[in-house]
Coordinates of C-alpha atoms and ligand atoms in Angstrom, one line a residue:
X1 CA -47.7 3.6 15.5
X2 CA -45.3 6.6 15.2
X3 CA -43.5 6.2 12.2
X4 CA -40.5 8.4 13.1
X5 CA -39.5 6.4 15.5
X6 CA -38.4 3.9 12.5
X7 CA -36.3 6.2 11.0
X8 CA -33.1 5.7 11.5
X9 CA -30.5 8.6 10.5
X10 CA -28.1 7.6 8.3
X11 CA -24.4 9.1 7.5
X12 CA -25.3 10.8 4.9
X13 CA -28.0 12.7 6.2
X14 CA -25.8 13.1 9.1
X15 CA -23.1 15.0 7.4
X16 CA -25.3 17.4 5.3
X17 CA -27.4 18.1 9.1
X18 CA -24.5 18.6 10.8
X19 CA -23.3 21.0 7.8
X20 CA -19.9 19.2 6.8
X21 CA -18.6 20.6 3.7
X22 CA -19.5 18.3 0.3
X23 CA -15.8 17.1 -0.4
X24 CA -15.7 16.5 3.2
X25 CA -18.7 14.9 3.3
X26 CA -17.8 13.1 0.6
X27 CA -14.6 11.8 1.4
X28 CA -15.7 10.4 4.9
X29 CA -18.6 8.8 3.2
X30 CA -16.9 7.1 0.7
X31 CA -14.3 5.7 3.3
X32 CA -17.6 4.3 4.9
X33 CA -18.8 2.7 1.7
X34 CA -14.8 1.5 0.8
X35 CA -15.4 -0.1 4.8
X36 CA -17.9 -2.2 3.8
X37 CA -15.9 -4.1 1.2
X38 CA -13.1 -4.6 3.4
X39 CA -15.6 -6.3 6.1
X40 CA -16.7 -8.6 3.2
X41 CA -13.0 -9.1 2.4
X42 CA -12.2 -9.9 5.8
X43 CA -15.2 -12.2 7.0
X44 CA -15.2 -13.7 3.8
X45 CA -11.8 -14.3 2.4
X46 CA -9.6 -17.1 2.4
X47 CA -6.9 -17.4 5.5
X48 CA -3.3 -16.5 4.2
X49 CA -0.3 -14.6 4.2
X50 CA 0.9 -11.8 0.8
X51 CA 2.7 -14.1 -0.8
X52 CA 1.2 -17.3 -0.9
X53 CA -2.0 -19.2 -2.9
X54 CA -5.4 -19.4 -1.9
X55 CA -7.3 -22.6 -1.9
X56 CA -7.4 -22.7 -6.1
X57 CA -4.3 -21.7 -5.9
X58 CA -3.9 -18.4 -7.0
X59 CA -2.2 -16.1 -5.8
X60 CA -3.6 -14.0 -2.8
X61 CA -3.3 -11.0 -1.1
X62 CA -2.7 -9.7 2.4
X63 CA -6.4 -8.2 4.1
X64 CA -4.3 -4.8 4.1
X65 CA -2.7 -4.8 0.9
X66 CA -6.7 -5.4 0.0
X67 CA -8.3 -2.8 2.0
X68 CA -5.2 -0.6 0.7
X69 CA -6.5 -1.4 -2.6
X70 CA -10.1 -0.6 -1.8
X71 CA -9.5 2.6 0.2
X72 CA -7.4 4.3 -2.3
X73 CA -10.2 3.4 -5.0
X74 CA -12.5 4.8 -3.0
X75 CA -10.9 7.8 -2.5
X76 CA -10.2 8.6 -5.9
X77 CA -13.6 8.5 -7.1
X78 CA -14.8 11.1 -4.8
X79 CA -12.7 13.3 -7.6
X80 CA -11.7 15.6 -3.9
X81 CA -9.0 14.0 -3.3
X82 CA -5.6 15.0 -4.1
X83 CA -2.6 13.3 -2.1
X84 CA -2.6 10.3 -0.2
X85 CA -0.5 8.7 2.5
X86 CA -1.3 5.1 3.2
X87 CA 0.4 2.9 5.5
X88 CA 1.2 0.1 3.1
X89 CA 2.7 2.5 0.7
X90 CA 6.2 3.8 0.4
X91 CA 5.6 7.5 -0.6
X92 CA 3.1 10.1 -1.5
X93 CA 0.5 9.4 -4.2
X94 CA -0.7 11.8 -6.3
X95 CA -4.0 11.6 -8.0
X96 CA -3.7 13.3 -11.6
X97 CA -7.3 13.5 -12.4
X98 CA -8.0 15.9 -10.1
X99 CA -9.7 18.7 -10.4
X100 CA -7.4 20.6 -7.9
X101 CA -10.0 23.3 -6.4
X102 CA -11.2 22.6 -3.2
X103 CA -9.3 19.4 -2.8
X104 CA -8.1 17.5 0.0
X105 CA -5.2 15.1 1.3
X106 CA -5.6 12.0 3.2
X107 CA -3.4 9.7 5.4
X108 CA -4.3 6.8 6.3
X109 CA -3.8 3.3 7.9
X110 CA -6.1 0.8 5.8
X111 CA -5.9 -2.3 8.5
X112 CA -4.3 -1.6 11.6
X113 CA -3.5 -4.5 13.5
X114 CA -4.2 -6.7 10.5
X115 CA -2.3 -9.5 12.6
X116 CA -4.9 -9.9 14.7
X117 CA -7.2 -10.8 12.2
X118 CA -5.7 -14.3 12.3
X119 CA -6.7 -15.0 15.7
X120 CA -10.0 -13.4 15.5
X121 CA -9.5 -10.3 17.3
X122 CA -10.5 -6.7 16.5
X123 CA -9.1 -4.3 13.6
X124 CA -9.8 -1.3 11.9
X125 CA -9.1 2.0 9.8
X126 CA -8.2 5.2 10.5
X127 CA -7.8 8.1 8.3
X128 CA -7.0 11.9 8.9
X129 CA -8.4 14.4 6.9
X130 CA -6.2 17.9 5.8
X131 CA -7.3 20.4 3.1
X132 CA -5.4 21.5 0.3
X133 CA -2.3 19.3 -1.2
X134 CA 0.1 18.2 1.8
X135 CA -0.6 15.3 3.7
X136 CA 2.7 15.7 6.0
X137 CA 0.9 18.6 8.0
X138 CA 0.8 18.7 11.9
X139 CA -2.2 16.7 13.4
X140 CA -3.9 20.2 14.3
X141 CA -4.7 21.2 10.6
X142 CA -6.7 17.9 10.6
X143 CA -10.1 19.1 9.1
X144 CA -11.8 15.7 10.0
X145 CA -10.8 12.2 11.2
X146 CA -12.7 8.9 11.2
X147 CA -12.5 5.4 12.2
X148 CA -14.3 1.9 11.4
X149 CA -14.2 -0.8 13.8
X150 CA -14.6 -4.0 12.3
X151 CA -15.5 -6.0 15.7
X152 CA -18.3 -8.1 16.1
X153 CA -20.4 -4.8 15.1
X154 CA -18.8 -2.9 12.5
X155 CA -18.6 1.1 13.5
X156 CA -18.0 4.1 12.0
X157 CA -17.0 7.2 14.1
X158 CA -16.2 10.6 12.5
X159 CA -15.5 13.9 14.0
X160 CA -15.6 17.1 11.4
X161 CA -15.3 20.0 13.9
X162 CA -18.3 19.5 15.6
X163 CA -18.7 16.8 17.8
X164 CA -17.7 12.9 17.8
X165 CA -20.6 10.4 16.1
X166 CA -20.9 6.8 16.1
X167 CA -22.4 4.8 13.6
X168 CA -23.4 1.2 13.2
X169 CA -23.5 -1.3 9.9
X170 CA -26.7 -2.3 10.1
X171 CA -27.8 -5.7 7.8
X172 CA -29.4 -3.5 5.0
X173 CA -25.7 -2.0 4.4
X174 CA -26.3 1.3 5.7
X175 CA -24.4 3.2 8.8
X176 CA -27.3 4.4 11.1
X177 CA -26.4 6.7 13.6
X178 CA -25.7 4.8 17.1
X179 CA -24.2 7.4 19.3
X180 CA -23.8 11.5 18.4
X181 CA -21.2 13.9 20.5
X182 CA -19.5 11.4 22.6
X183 CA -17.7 12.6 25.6
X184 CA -14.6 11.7 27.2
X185 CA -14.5 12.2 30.5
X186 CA -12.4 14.2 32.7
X187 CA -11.0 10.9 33.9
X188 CA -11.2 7.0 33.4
X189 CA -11.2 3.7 35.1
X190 CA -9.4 2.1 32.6
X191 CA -6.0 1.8 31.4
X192 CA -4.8 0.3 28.1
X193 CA -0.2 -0.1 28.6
X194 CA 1.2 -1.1 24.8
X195 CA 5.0 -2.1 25.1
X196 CA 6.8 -4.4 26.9
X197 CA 8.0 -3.9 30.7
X198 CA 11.3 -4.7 30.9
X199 CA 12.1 -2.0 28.4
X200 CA 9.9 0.9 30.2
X201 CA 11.4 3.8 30.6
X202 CA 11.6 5.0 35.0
X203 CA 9.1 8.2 34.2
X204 CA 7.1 4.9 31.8
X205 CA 7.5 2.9 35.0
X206 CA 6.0 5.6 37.3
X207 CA 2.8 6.2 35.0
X208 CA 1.9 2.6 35.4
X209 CA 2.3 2.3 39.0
X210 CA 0.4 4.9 39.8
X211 CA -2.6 3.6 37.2
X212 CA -2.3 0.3 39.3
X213 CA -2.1 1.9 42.8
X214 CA -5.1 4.1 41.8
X215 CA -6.9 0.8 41.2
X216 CA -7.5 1.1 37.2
X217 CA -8.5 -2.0 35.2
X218 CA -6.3 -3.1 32.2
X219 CA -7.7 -3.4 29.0
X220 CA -5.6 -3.7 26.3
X221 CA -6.6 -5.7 23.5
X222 CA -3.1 -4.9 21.2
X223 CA -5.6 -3.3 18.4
X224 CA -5.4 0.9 18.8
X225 CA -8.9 1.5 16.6
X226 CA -10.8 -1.2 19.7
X227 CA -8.8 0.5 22.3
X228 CA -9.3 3.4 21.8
X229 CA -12.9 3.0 20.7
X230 CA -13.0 1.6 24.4
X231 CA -11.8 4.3 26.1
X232 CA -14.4 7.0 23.8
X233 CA -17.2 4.9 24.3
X234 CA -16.5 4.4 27.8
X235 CA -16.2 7.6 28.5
X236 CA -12.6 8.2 29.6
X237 CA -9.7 6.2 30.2
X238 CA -5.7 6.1 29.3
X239 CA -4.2 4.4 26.2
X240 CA -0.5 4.6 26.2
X241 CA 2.3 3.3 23.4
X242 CA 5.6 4.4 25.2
X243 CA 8.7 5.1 24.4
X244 CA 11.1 2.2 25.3
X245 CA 14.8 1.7 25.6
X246 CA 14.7 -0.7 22.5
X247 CA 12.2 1.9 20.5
X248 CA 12.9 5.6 21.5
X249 CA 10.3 6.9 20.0
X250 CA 7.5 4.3 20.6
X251 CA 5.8 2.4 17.9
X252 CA 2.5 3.8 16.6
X253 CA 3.0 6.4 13.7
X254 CA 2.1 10.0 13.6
X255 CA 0.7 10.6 10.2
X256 CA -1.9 7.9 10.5
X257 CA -2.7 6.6 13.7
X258 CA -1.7 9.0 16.4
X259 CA -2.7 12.2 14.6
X260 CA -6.2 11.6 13.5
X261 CA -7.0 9.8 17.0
X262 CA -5.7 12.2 18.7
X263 CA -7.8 14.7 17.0
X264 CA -11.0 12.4 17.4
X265 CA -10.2 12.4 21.7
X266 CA -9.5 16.1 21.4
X267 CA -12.9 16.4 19.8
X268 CA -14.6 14.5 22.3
X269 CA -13.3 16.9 25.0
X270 CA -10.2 14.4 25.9
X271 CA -6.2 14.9 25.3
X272 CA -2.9 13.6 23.6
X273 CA 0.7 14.5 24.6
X274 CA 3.9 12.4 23.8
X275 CA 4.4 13.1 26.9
X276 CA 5.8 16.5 27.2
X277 CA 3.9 17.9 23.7
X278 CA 0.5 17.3 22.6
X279 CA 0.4 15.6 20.1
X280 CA -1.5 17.4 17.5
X281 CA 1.6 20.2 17.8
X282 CA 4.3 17.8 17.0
X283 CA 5.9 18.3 13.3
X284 CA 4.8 15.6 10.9
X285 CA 7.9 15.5 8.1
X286 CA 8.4 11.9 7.5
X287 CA 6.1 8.9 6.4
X288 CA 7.3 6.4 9.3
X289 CA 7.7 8.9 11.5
X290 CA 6.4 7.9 15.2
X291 CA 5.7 8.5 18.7
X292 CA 5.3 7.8 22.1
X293 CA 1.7 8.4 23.1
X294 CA -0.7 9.1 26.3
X295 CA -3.9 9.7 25.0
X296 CA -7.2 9.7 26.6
X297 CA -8.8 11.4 29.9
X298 CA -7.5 14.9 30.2
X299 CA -6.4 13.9 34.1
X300 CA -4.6 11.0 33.6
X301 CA -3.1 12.4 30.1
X302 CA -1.9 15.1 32.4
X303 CA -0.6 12.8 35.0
X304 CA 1.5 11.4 32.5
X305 CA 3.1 14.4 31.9
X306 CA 3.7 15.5 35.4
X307 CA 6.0 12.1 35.5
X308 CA 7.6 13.3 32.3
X309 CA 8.5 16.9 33.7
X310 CA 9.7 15.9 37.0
Ligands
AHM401 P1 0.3 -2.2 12.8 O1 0.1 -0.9 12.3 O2 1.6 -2.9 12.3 O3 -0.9 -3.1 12.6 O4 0.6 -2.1 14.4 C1 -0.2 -1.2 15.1 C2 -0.7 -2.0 16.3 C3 -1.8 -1.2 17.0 O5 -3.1 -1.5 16.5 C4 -1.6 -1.5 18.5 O6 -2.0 -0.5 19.3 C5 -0.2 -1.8 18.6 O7 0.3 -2.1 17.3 C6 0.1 -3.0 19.4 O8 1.4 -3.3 19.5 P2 2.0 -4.5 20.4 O9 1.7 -5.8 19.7 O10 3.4 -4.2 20.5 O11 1.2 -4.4 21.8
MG402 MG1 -1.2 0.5 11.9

């Protein structure tokens, strides 16, 4: 029997191979090993809301204000790490104990659609990656950008400049390598609409129609880590948050979930526009700043934006 066969790469190994800088390399992996306590968390923990007592009644935490909790841990015992953004926090945090050289700031989204842990759907983390000490940079100066999936296989995907790589939680506790340099293709067969359609915008409106006319299957499971995780795996496809008359500029945020996505699709050869700019261009100045978003398939990305410049 060949041995080799049986040897299964791990992240680790992965990052050094693929030549990933050490803080780098450090930072992703350590969001990989923070991951593995927020499964537990989740598939473990009591039900309940921030707020209210557990079954011994004691007081309990959301599943994000834990994976917050975990994440930010994590990332300040890599000693890389200098700023951080996190969705469940109000401002910047600065890590004092660092040893500033060579550092790195991270945004980041600990649970996204942590809502949809309650009715047993799909969730996950994203985090973008910048070097140096501002984390309220444009998505383009992303040096890396990584997801986990916490599904019914937990995932890891992280792009570093080279090439988008999946990895799976196996039942030893170690990401092995599932898929390396995914590719999105030119175009999709799927179609993932987030808002509601009464409030579409006409150039919103026309998009969709011509998704449906051009015979693309909806998929939208209302968690953005799954969908998009669809539409990469897949191998094309078009998520979309719009812009709506009640929410002008749509509802997903720029610092940590449209940026380092859209960096992770760019990676894998597809695009990101709000429509009219990509969306690795646009400013980033504000923690709750957000955007409309068509991300996905270069064709149907640019599609989008022929509606938009009509
Ligand atoms: P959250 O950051 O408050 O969890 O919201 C983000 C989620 C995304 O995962 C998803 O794409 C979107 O909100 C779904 O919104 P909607 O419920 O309006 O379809
Ligand atoms: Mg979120």
């Amino acid at each position: 029997m060949n041995m080799k066969k049986h040897v299964k790469r791990g992240l680790w190994n992965h990052l050094m191979k693929s030549g990933v800088e050490m803080g780098l390399a450090s930072i992703i992996y350590e969001v990989g090993v923070a991951s593995k306590y927020v499964n537990h968390a989740m598939r473990t923990g009591d039900l309940g809301l921030a707020g209210t007592s557990n079954l011994y009644g004691e007081d309990q935490l959301a599943l994000d204000v834990v994976a917050d909790e975990i994440i930010k841990d994590r990332l300040d015992h890599t000693g890389r790490v200098s700023r951080i953004i996190s969705e469940e926090q109000s401002e910047i945090i600065i890590f004092e104990r660092q040893n500033r050289s060579g550092g790195y700031s991270v945004c980041y989204d600990p649970l996204d659609g942590s809502s949809l842990v309650d009715v047993n759907l799909s969730v996950g983390t994203i985090v973008a990656i910048y070097a140096g000490d501002d984390p309220l940079l444009s998505g383009c100066h992303q040096v890396g950008a990584m997801y986990v999936l916490y599904g019914p296989r937990t995932t890891l995907v992280y792009g570093a400049g080279n090439g988008v790589h999946e990895f799976t939680l196996n039942n030893l506790g170690e990401y092995v390598l599932t898929k390396e340099f995914i590719k999105v293709k030119e175009s999709g067969r799927i179609f993932s609409p987030g808002g509601i359609r009464r409030d579409y915008l006409p150039e919103h409106e026309a998009v969709v129609k011509k998704l449906e006319e051009d015979g693309y299957k909806l998929r939208y499971s209302g968690g953005f880590v799954p969908d998009i995780n669809q539409i990469l795996l897949k191998g094309g496809g078009l998520f979309m948050y719009p812009a709506t008359t009640t929410a002008p500029q749509g509802k997903l945020r720029l610092p940590f979930e449209l940026n380092p996505m859209a960096y992770l699709v760019g990676l894998a050869g597809g695009a990101a526009s709000d429509g009219r700019r990509p969306i690795l261009e646009l400013d980033c100045y504000d923690l709750d700043q957000r955007s409309p978003v068509y991300i996905g398939s270069r064709e149907e990305v640019e599609m989008a934006k022929h509606y938009f410049n009509k």
